[in-house]
Amino acid sequence: MKDKKDRQDELSSLSPRLAKMKKDNPFEVPYNYFEKLPDDILQQWREEEQASQAKQSAPSWLDQLLDQLSVLLQPRTAIAFASLAVLIAAAVWMMQVGPEGANSMEVALAEPISDQEIEAYIEANLDEFDTELLFAESIAAVEESDAGEWEVDDADLDEYLDEIIDELDEEELEQLL
């Protein structure tokens, strides 16, 4: 008995709150608890079942709409709708450009261009042309007119370009640069 009293004193010195706690059995159950338990569980299950059946039997119009929209938002369906939207947008854009744009381009290309217009364009946009390509085209034109064959190497090209530069005036060089 004395030992029990010593333990109680030590407990109250270490933790007064624990010492004041009840020493009764905390694991008591109400009278007839285990006899009523199966009936209570069965009653709860029946109530939940009835509630779920009531929800399933009459879905609201909002639930139906959300179900239909969720089908449309599936990845496969969403990709199909996005592709269709892109195709429609491209078709509308193509219709706006329409055949008028294509016909005007064909008409513009069908009209003959004078040599002066061609030379003026080349002089205005000389820096956009590749000199080797121009030289090759002029040689091709000469080859078509002559029956002889020409071979162009880098030395001939450099010599030809040096001659052209020597023939240019200072004003023309300043325009080109």
CSV table of C-alpha atoms in Angstrom, one decimal:
chain,number,residue,atom,x,y,z
A,1,MET,CA,0.0,0.0,0.0
A,2,LYS,CA,2.8,2.3,0.9
A,3,ASP,CA,4.3,1.6,-2.5
A,4,LYS,CA,1.1,2.7,-4.2
A,5,LYS,CA,1.2,5.9,-2.2
A,6,ASP,CA,4.8,6.6,-3.2
A,7,ARG,CA,3.9,6.1,-6.8
A,8,GLN,CA,1.0,8.5,-6.5
A,9,ASP,CA,3.3,11.2,-4.9
A,10,GLU,CA,5.9,10.8,-7.5
A,11,LEU,CA,3.3,11.1,-10.3
A,12,SER,CA,1.8,14.2,-8.7
A,13,SER,CA,5.3,15.8,-8.5
A,14,LEU,CA,6.1,15.0,-12.1
A,15,SER,CA,2.7,15.6,-13.7
A,16,PRO,CA,-0.1,17.0,-11.5
A,17,ARG,CA,-2.6,16.8,-14.3
A,18,LEU,CA,-2.1,13.1,-14.7
A,19,ALA,CA,-2.4,12.6,-11.0
A,20,LYS,CA,-5.8,14.3,-10.9
A,21,MET,CA,-7.3,12.1,-13.6
A,22,LYS,CA,-9.9,9.6,-12.8
A,23,LYS,CA,-8.8,6.1,-12.1
A,24,ASP,CA,-12.0,4.5,-13.3
A,25,ASN,CA,-12.1,2.2,-16.3
A,26,PRO,CA,-12.5,4.4,-19.4
A,27,PHE,CA,-13.5,1.5,-21.5
A,28,GLU,CA,-17.1,1.1,-20.4
A,29,VAL,CA,-19.9,0.6,-22.9
A,30,PRO,CA,-23.6,1.4,-22.4
A,31,TYR,CA,-26.0,-1.2,-21.4
A,32,ASN,CA,-27.1,-3.5,-24.3
A,33,TYR,CA,-24.7,-1.8,-26.7
A,34,PHE,CA,-23.6,-4.9,-28.6
A,35,GLU,CA,-27.1,-6.2,-28.8
A,36,LYS,CA,-28.3,-3.0,-30.5
A,37,LEU,CA,-25.3,-2.6,-32.7
A,38,PRO,CA,-26.3,-4.8,-35.6
A,39,ASP,CA,-29.8,-3.2,-35.8
A,40,ASP,CA,-28.3,0.3,-35.8
A,41,ILE,CA,-25.8,-0.5,-38.5
A,42,LEU,CA,-28.5,-2.1,-40.6
A,43,GLN,CA,-30.8,0.9,-40.1
A,44,GLN,CA,-28.0,3.3,-41.2
A,45,TRP,CA,-27.2,1.2,-44.3
A,46,ARG,CA,-30.9,1.2,-45.3
A,47,GLU,CA,-31.1,5.0,-44.9
A,48,GLU,CA,-28.0,5.5,-47.1
A,49,GLU,CA,-29.3,3.0,-49.7
A,50,GLN,CA,-32.7,4.9,-49.9
A,51,ALA,CA,-30.9,8.2,-50.2
A,52,SER,CA,-28.7,7.0,-53.0
A,53,GLN,CA,-31.7,5.4,-54.9
A,54,ALA,CA,-33.5,8.7,-54.6
A,55,LYS,CA,-30.6,10.6,-56.1
A,56,GLN,CA,-30.2,8.0,-58.9
A,57,SER,CA,-33.8,7.8,-59.8
A,58,ALA,CA,-34.3,11.5,-60.7
A,59,PRO,CA,-31.2,13.4,-61.8
A,60,SER,CA,-31.8,17.1,-62.3
A,61,TRP,CA,-31.5,18.8,-65.6
A,62,LEU,CA,-28.2,20.4,-64.4
A,63,ASP,CA,-26.7,16.9,-63.7
A,64,GLN,CA,-27.8,15.7,-67.2
A,65,LEU,CA,-26.2,18.8,-68.8
A,66,LEU,CA,-23.0,18.3,-66.9
A,67,ASP,CA,-22.9,14.7,-67.9
A,68,GLN,CA,-23.3,15.6,-71.6
A,69,LEU,CA,-20.6,18.3,-71.3
A,70,SER,CA,-18.2,15.9,-69.6
A,71,VAL,CA,-18.4,13.7,-72.7
A,72,LEU,CA,-17.5,16.7,-74.9
A,73,LEU,CA,-14.5,17.5,-72.7
A,74,GLN,CA,-12.9,14.1,-73.1
A,75,PRO,CA,-9.4,14.5,-74.8
A,76,ARG,CA,-10.4,12.6,-78.0
A,77,THR,CA,-13.6,14.7,-78.5
A,78,ALA,CA,-11.9,17.9,-77.6
A,79,ILE,CA,-9.1,17.4,-80.1
A,80,ALA,CA,-11.7,16.6,-82.8
A,81,PHE,CA,-13.6,19.8,-82.1
A,82,ALA,CA,-10.4,21.9,-82.0
A,83,SER,CA,-9.3,20.4,-85.4
A,84,LEU,CA,-12.8,21.1,-86.8
A,85,ALA,CA,-12.6,24.7,-85.6
A,86,VAL,CA,-9.1,25.2,-87.2
A,87,LEU,CA,-10.4,23.9,-90.5
A,88,ILE,CA,-13.4,26.1,-90.4
A,89,ALA,CA,-11.2,29.2,-89.6
A,90,ALA,CA,-8.9,28.3,-92.5
A,91,ALA,CA,-11.8,27.9,-94.9
A,92,VAL,CA,-13.3,31.3,-93.9
A,93,TRP,CA,-9.9,32.9,-94.3
A,94,MET,CA,-9.4,31.3,-97.7
A,95,MET,CA,-12.9,32.5,-98.7
A,96,GLN,CA,-12.0,36.1,-97.7
A,97,VAL,CA,-8.9,36.0,-99.9
A,98,GLY,CA,-11.1,34.4,-102.5
A,99,PRO,CA,-10.6,34.0,-106.2
A,100,GLU,CA,-10.2,37.8,-106.7
A,101,GLY,CA,-6.7,37.7,-105.2
A,102,ALA,CA,-5.7,34.7,-107.4
A,103,ASN,CA,-7.2,36.3,-110.6
A,104,SER,CA,-5.5,39.6,-110.0
A,105,MET,CA,-2.1,37.9,-109.6
A,106,GLU,CA,-2.7,35.9,-112.8
A,107,VAL,CA,-3.7,39.1,-114.6
A,108,ALA,CA,-0.6,40.9,-113.3
A,109,LEU,CA,1.6,38.1,-114.4
A,110,ALA,CA,-0.1,37.8,-117.8
A,111,GLU,CA,0.7,41.4,-118.8
A,112,PRO,CA,4.0,41.9,-120.6
A,113,ILE,CA,6.7,43.8,-118.8
A,114,SER,CA,9.0,46.1,-120.8
A,115,ASP,CA,12.7,45.9,-120.7
A,116,GLN,CA,13.0,49.3,-119.1
A,117,GLU,CA,10.8,48.2,-116.2
A,118,ILE,CA,12.9,45.1,-115.7
A,119,GLU,CA,16.2,47.1,-115.8
A,120,ALA,CA,14.8,49.7,-113.4
A,121,TYR,CA,13.7,47.0,-111.0
A,122,ILE,CA,17.1,45.3,-111.1
A,123,GLU,CA,18.9,48.6,-110.5
A,124,ALA,CA,16.7,49.5,-107.6
A,125,ASN,CA,17.0,46.0,-106.0
A,126,LEU,CA,20.5,45.0,-107.1
A,127,ASP,CA,21.7,44.2,-103.6
A,128,GLU,CA,18.9,41.5,-103.3
A,129,PHE,CA,20.2,39.6,-106.3
A,130,ASP,CA,23.0,36.9,-106.1
A,131,THR,CA,25.7,38.0,-108.5
A,132,GLU,CA,26.8,34.5,-109.3
A,133,LEU,CA,23.2,33.6,-110.1
A,134,LEU,CA,22.8,36.6,-112.4
A,135,PHE,CA,26.1,35.8,-114.1
A,136,ALA,CA,25.1,32.1,-114.6
A,137,GLU,CA,21.7,33.2,-116.1
A,138,SER,CA,23.4,35.6,-118.5
A,139,ILE,CA,25.8,32.9,-119.5
A,140,ALA,CA,22.8,30.5,-120.0
A,141,ALA,CA,21.2,33.1,-122.2
A,142,VAL,CA,24.3,33.5,-124.3
A,143,GLU,CA,24.6,29.7,-124.5
A,144,GLU,CA,21.1,29.5,-125.9
A,145,SER,CA,21.9,32.1,-128.5
A,146,ASP,CA,25.4,30.6,-129.3
A,147,ALA,CA,26.0,27.0,-130.1
A,148,GLY,CA,29.3,27.0,-128.3
A,149,GLU,CA,29.8,25.9,-124.7
A,150,TRP,CA,31.1,28.1,-121.9
A,151,GLU,CA,32.7,27.0,-118.8
A,152,VAL,CA,32.8,29.5,-115.9
A,153,ASP,CA,35.3,29.3,-113.1
A,154,ASP,CA,35.9,31.6,-110.1
A,155,ALA,CA,38.8,33.4,-111.8
A,156,ASP,CA,36.6,34.3,-114.8
A,157,LEU,CA,33.8,35.5,-112.5
A,158,ASP,CA,36.2,37.7,-110.5
A,159,GLU,CA,37.6,39.2,-113.7
A,160,TYR,CA,34.2,39.9,-115.0
A,161,LEU,CA,33.1,41.5,-111.8
A,162,ASP,CA,36.3,43.7,-111.7
A,163,GLU,CA,35.5,44.9,-115.2
A,164,ILE,CA,32.0,45.8,-114.3
A,165,ILE,CA,33.2,47.7,-111.2
A,166,ASP,CA,35.8,49.6,-113.2
A,167,GLU,CA,33.2,50.7,-115.7
A,168,LEU,CA,30.9,52.1,-112.9
A,169,ASP,CA,31.1,55.8,-112.1
A,170,GLU,CA,31.6,57.0,-108.5
A,171,GLU,CA,27.9,58.0,-108.3
A,172,GLU,CA,26.7,54.6,-109.3
A,173,LEU,CA,29.1,53.0,-106.8
A,174,GLU,CA,27.8,55.2,-104.0
A,175,GLN,CA,24.2,54.2,-105.0
A,176,LEU,CA,25.1,50.6,-104.8
A,177,LEU,CA,26.8,50.9,-101.5
